[in-house]
Short mmCIF file of C-alpha atoms in Angstrom, two decimals:
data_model
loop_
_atom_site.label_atom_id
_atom_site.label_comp_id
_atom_site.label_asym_id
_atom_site.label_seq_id
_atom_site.Cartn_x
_atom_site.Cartn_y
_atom_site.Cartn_z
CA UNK S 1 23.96 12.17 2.16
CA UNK S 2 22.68 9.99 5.04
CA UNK S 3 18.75 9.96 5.73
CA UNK S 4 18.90 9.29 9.13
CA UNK S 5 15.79 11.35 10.33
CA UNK S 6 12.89 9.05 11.28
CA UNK S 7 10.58 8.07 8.58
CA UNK S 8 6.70 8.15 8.36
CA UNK S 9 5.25 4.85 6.36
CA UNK S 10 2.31 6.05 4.68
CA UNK S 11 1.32 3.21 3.37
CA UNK S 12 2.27 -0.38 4.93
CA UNK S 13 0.07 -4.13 6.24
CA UNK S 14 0.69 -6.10 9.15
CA UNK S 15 2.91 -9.28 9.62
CA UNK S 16 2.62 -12.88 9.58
CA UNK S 17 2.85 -14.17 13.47
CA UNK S 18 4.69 -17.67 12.45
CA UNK S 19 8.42 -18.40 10.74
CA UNK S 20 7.29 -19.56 7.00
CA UNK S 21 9.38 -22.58 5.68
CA UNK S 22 11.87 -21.44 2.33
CA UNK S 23 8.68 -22.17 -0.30
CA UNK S 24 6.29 -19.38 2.01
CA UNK S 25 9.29 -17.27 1.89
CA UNK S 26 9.94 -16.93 -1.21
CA UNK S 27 6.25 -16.87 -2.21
CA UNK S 28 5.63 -13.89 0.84
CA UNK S 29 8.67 -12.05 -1.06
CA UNK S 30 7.24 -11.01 -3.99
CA UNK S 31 3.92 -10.70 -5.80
CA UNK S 32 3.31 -14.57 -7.61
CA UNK S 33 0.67 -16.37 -5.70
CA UNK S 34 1.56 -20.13 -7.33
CA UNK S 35 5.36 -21.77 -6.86
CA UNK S 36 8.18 -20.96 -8.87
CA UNK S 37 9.05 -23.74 -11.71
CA UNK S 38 11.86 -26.21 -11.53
CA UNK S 39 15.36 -24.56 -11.30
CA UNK S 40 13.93 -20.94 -10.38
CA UNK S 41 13.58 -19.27 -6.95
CA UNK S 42 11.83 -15.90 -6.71
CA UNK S 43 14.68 -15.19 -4.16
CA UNK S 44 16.87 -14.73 -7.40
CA UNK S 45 15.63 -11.17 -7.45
CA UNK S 46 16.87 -7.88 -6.70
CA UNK S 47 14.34 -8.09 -4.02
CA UNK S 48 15.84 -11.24 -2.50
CA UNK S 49 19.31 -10.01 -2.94
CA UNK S 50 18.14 -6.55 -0.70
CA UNK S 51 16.88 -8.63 2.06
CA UNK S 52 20.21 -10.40 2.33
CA UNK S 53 21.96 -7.50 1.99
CA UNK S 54 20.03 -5.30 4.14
CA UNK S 55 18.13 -7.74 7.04
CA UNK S 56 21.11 -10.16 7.66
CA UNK S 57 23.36 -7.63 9.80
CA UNK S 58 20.30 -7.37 11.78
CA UNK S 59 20.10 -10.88 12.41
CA UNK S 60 23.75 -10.85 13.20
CA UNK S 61 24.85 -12.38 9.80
CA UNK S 62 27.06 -11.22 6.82
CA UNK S 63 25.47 -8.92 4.24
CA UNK S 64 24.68 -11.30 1.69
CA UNK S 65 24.57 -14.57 4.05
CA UNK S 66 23.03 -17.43 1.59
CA UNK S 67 19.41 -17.59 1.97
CA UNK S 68 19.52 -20.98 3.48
CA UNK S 69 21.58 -19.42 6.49
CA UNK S 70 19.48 -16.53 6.55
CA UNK S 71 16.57 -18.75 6.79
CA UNK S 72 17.70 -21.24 10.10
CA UNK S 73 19.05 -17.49 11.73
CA UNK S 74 15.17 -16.72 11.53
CA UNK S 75 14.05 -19.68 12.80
CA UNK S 76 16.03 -19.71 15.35
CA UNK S 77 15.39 -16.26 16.49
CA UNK S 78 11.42 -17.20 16.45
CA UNK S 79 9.13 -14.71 14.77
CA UNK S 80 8.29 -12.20 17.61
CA UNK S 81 12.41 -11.90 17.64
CA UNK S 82 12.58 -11.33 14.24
CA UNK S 83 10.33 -9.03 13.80
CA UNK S 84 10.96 -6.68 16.98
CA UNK S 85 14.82 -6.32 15.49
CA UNK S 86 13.69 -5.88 11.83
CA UNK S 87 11.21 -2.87 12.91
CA UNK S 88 12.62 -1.87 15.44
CA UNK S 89 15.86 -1.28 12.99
CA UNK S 90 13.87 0.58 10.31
CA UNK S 91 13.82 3.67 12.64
CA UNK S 92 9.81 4.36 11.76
CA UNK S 93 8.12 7.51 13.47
CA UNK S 94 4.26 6.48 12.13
CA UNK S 95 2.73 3.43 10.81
CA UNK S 96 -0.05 3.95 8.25
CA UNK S 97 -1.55 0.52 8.58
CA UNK S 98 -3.87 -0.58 5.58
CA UNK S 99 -6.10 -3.23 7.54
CA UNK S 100 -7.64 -4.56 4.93
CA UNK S 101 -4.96 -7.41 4.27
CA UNK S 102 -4.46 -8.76 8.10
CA UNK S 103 -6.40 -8.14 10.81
CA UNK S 104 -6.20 -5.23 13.42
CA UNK S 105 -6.81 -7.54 16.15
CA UNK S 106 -4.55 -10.35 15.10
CA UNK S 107 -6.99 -12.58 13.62
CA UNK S 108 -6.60 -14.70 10.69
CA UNK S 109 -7.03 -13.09 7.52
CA UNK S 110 -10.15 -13.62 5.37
CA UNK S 111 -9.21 -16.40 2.61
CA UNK S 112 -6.82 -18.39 5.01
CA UNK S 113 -4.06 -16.01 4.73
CA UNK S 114 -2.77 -16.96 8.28
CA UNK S 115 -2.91 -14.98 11.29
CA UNK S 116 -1.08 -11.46 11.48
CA UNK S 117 0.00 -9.65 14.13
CA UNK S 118 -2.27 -6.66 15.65
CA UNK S 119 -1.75 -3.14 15.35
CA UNK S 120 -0.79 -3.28 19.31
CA UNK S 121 2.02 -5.77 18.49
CA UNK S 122 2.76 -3.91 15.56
CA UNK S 123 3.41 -0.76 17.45
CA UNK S 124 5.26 -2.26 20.55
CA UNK S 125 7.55 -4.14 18.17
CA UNK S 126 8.17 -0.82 15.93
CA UNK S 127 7.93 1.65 18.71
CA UNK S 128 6.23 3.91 16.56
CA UNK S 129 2.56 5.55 16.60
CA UNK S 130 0.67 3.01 14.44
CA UNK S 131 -2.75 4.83 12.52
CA UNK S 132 -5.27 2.94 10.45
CA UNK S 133 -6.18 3.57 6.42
CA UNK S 134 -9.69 1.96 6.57
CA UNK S 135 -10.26 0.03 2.49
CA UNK S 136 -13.55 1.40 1.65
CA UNK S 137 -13.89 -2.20 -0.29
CA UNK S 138 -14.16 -4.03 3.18
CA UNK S 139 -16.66 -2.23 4.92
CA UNK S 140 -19.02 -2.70 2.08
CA UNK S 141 -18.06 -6.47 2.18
CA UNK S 142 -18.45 -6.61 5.97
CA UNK S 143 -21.81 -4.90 5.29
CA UNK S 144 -23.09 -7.19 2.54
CA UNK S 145 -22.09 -10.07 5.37
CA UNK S 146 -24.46 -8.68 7.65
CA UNK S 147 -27.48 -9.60 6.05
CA UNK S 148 -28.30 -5.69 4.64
CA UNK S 149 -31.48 -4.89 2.70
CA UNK S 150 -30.38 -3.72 -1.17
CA UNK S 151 -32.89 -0.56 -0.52
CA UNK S 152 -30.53 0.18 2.96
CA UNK S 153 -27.28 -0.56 1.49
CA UNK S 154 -26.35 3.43 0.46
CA UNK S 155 -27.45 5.16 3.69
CA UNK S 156 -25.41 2.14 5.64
CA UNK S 157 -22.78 1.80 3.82
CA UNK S 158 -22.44 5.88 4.73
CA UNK S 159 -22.74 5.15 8.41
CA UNK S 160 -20.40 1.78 8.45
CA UNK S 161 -17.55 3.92 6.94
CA UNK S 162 -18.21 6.90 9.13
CA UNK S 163 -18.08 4.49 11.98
CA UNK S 164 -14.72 2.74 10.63
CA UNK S 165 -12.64 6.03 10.09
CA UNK S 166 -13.84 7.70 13.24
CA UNK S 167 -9.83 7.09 14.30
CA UNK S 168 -8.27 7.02 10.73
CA UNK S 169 -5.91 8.75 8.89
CA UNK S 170 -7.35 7.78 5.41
CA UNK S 171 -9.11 5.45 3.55
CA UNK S 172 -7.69 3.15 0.24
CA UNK S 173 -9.51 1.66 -3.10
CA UNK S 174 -8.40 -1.05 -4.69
CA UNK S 175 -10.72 -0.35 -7.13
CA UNK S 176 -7.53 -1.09 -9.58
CA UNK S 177 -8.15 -4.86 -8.50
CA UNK S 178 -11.62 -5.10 -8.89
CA UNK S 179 -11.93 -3.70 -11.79
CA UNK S 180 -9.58 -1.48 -13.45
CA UNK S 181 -9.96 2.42 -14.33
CA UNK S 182 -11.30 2.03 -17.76
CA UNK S 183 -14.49 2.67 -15.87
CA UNK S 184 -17.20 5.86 -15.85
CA UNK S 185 -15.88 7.03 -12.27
CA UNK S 186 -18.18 9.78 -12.32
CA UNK S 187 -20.77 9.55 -8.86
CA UNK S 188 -22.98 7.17 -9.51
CA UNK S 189 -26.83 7.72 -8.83
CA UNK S 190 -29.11 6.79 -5.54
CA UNK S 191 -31.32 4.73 -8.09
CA UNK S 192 -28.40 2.90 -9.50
CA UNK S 193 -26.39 2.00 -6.31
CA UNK S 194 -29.63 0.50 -5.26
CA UNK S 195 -29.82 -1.43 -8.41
CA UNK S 196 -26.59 -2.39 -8.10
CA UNK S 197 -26.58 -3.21 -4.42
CA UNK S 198 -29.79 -5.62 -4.59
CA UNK S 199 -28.01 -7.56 -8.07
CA UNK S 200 -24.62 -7.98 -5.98
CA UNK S 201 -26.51 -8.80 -2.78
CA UNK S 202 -28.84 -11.73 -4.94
CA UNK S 203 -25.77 -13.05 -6.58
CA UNK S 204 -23.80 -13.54 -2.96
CA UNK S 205 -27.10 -15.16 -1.44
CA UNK S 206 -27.05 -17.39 -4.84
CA UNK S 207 -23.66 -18.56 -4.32
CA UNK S 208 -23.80 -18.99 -0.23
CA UNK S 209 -21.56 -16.55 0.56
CA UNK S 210 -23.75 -13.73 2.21
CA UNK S 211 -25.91 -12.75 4.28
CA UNK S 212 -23.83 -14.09 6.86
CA UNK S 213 -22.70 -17.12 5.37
CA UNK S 214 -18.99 -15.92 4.13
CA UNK S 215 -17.03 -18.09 6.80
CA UNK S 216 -19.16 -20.58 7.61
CA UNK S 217 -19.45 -21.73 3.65
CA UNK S 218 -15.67 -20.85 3.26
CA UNK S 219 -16.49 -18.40 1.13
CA UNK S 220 -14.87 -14.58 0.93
CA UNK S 221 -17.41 -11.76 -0.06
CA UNK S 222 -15.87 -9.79 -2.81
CA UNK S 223 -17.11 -6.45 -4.13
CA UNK S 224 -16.66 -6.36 -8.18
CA UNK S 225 -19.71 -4.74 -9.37
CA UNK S 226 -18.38 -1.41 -11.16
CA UNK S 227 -21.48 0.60 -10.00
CA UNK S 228 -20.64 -0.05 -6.02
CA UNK S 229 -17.03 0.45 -6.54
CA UNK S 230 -17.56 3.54 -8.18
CA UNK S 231 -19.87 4.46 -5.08
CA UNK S 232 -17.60 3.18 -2.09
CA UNK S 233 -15.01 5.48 -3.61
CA UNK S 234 -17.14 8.83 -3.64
CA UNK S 235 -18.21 7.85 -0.11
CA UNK S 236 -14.46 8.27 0.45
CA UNK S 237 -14.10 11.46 -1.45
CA UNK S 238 -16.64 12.77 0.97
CA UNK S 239 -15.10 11.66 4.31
CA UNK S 240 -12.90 14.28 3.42
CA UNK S 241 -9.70 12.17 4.34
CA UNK S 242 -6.86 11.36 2.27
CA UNK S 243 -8.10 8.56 -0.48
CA UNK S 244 -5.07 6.13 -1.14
CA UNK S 245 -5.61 4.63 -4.63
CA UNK S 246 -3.80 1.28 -5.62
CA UNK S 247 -2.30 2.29 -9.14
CA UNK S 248 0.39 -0.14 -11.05
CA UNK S 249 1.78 -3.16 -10.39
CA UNK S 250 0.65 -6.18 -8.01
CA UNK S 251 -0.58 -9.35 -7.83
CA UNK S 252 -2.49 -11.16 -11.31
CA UNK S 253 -5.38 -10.03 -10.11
CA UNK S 254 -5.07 -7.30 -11.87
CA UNK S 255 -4.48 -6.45 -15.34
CA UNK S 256 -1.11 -4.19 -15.56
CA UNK S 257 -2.81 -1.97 -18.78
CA UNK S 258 -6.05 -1.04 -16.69
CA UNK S 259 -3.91 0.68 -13.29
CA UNK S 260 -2.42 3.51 -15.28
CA UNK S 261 -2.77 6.10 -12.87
CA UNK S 262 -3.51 8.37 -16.24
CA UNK S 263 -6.61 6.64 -16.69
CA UNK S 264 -7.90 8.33 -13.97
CA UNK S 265 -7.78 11.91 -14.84
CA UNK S 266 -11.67 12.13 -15.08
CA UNK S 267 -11.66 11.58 -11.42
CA UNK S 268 -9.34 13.58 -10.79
CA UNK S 269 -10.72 16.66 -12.19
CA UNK S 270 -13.82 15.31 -10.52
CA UNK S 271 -12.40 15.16 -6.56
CA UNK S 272 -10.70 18.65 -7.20
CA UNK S 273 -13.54 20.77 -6.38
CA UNK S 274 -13.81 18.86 -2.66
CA UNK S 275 -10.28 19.41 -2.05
CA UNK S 276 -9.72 16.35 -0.82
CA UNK S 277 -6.09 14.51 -1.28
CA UNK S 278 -5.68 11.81 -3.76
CA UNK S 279 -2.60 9.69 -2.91
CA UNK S 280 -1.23 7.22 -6.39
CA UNK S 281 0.48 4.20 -4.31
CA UNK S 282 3.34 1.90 -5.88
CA UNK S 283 2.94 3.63 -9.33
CA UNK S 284 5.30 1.27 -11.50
CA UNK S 285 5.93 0.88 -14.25
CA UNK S 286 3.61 4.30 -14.48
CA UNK S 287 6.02 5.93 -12.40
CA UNK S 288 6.68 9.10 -15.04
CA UNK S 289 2.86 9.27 -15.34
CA UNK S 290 2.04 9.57 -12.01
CA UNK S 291 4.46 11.99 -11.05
CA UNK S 292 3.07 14.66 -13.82
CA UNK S 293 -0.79 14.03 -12.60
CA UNK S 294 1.27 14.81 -9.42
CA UNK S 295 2.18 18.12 -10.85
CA UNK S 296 -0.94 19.10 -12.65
CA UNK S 297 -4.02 18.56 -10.32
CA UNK S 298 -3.13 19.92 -7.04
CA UNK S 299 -4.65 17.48 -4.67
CA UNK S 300 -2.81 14.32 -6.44
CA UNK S 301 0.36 12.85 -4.50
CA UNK S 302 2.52 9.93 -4.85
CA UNK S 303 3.28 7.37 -2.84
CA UNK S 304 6.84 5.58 -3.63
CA UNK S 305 6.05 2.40 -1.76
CA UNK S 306 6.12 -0.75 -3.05
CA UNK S 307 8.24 0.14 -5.72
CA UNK S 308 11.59 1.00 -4.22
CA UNK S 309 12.00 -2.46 -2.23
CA UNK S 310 10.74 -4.60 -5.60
CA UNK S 311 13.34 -2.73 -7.52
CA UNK S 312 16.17 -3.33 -5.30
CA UNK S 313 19.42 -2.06 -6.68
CA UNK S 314 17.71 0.19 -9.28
CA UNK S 315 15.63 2.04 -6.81
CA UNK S 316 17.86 5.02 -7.21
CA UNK S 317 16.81 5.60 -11.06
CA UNK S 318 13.52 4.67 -10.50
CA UNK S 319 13.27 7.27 -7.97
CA UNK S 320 14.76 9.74 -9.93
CA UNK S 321 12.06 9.44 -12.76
CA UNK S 322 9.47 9.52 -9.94
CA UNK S 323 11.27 12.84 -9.39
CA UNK S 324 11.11 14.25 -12.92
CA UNK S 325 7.75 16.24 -12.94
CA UNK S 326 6.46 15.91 -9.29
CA UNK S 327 6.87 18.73 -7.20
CA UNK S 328 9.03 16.91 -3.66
CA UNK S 329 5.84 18.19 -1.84
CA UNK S 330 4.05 15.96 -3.70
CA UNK S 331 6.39 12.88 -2.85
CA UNK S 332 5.62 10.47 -0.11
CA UNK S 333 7.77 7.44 1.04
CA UNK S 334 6.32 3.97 2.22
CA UNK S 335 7.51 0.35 2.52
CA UNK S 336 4.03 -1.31 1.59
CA UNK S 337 5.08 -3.76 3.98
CA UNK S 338 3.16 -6.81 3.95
CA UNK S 339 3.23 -10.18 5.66
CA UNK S 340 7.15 -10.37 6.14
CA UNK S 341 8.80 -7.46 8.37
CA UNK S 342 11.79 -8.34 6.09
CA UNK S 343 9.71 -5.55 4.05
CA UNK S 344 9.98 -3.19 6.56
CA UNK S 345 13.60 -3.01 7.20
CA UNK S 346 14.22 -3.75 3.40
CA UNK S 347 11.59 -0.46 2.29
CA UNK S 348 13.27 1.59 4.80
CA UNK S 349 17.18 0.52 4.54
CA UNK S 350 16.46 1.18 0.25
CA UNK S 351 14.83 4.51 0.41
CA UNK S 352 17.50 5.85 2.73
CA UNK S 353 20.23 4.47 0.95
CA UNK S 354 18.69 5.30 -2.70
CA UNK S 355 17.65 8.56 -1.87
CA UNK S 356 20.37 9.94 -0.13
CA UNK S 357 22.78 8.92 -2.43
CA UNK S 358 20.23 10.68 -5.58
CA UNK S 359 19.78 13.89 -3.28
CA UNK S 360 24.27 13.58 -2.94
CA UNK S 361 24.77 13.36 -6.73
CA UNK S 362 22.37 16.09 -7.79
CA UNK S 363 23.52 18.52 -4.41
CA UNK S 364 27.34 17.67 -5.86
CA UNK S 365 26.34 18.08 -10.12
CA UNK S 366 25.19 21.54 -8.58
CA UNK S 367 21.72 20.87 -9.67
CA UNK S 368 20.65 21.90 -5.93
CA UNK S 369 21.85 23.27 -2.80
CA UNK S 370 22.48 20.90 0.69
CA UNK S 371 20.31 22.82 2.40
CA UNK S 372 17.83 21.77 -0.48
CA UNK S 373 19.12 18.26 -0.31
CA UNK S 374 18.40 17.84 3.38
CA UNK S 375 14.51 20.03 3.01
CA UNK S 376 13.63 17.74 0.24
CA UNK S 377 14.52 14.52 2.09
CA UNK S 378 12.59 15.71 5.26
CA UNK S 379 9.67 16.18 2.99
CA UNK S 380 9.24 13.37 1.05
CA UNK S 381 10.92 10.90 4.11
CA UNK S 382 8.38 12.18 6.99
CA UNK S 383 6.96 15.95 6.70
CA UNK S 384 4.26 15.48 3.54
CA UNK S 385 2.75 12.61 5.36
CA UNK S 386 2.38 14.06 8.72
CA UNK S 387 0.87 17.68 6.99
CA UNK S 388 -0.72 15.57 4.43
CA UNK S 389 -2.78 12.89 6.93
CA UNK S 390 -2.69 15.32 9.78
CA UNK S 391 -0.16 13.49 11.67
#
């Protein structure tokens, strides 16, 4: 069946505002941070084969155009080209804009990432209704920066992030960076987060990067300290918004055997009482995990993004397992797009293609109706976002 209805992103990043040479490309494609070795190119991937296949048309080439081709067809176009035809192809309703990678006005990203566009661009270039997902990691960093007292830090941390979502959907941890869910996430106490705050504070004085100090010294304030984490993420829990949760695969910054999503279950049962939403991005390989927590606690969803552009030609199976346990209520589609709006046509063109044709074989193997076929793909391709971040 054909999912042409528009889609809501639930989960996506801003793009790069310059044409990257092949090595940024290739690097911006995936999820290594260091160049390939000799005689490999991370455009070898299924990845790199579904941008050719699915972005060149747009450009006016041949599905499957050599990536050199592909390449001087961008640069020719220029970047604001590119991007207005790749988004404006993906046929996006809603951007759910995680601005903590990027910047929401356009500036350049902490760490030298380059400068992105802003959520104004964003929207023009996508002609959707762009929302923000405020990381509850970088308002406690932007805090820290401001020169706050240890004894302060709780009561303004409360206040920053009530300030930042005033206007967002939802907020996001990447607690799964920092640290990993082999952690106590129970709520941590006013005594410790104080104890904690004033040994993280010290330790970012000691090293120049805060109070005010993280750009001039070149420096990027990073919250690691367990005790914090675990606090920034109850402070989320009680905003009362959706809390977006980095789970599975990524950059090495993690460590794959710590982002289970099962790992979390304490939590889970934890956040129940509140009520509020707990959305599992990316998932993989954890994908069969996620989607039972999915159908045992009910405020746990599951966000497919990420996952079904990496997978490229095997998103249709890995969507099916996805699909195993978790009720299609539950489901929620994204690109994750980040940094290359090859991400956003490529997320979009592979869930529509890989779920319609999954939907088609199970409506035809009489496993469900059309009418079931074409409810389920409104759900999980726009309809559980908008009920589920009041859209």
């Amino acid at each position: 069946m054909q999912l042409d209805l528009p889609l809501v992103d639930a989960h996506c990043h801003t793009v790069v505002t310059d044409s990257p040479d092949r090595a940024a490309f290739e690097l911006m494609l995936g999820e290594a941070d260091r160049p390939a070795p000799e005689g490999v190119s991370y455009a070898d991937s299924l990845l790199g084969l579904a941008v050719r296949r699915w972005c060149a048309p747009i450009l006016d080439l041949s599905p499957g155009t050599g990536l050199d081709d592909y390449l001087a067809r961008r640069e020719s176009f220029g970047p604001e080209e590119v991007g207005r035809r790749l988004l404006g192809a993906a046929g996006l309703s809603h951007l759910l804009v995680d601005t903590g990678l990027g910047s929401a006005d356009g500036q350049a990203e902490p760490g030298g990432g380059g400068r992105f566009w802003s959520l104004g661009t964003l929207a023009a270039a996508s002609s959707a209704d762009v929302r923000e997902v405020v990381r509850l990691e970088s308002v406690a960093e932007r805090l820290a920066d401001s020169g706050v007292d240890a004894d302060d830090f709780a009561q303004a941390y409360v206040e920053a992030l009530r300030a930042a979502t005033r206007e967002a959907v939802g907020v996001k941890s990447i607690l799964a960076y920092r640290y990993g869910f082999e952690i106590d996430l129970s709520r941590p106490s006013p005594d410790e987060v104080t104890l904690a705050a004033r040994g993280w504070l010290d330790s970012l004085r000691g090293s120049g990067a805060a109070p005010g100090a993280a750009a001039g010294a070149g420096r990027q304030v990073r919250l690691d300290d367990p005790v914090l984490l675990r606090f920034v993420l109850w402070c989320g829990v009680d905003r009362g918004l959706p809390v977006q949760v980095h789970t599975g695969f990524g950059d090495r910054d993690l460590r794959l055997p710590r982002v289970n999503p099962a790992l979390l279950q304490p939590f889970f049962e934890a956040v129940e009482p509140t009520g509020t939403p707990i959305v599992l991005l990316h998932c993989y390989p954890y994908q069969r995990q996620a989607g039972w927590l999915a159908a045992v606690y009910p405020n746990v969803y599951v966000d497919v993004g990420l996952t079904v552009s990496h997978v490229g030609a095997r998103a249709q199976a890995v969507l099916a397992e996805f699909c195993e346990l978790a009720p299609f209520g539950k489901l929620l589609f994204s690109t994750d797009a980040y940094r290359l709006p090859e991400l956003y046509a490529v997320g979009v063109a592979q869930f529509r293609h890989a779920f319609g044709a999954l939907l088609s074989t199970w409506r035809h193997e009489g496993a469900m109706s059309a009418k079931d076929a074409e409810r389920f793909a409104r759900l999980v391709g726009s309809e559980n976002a908008r009920r589920l971040y009041s859209l």
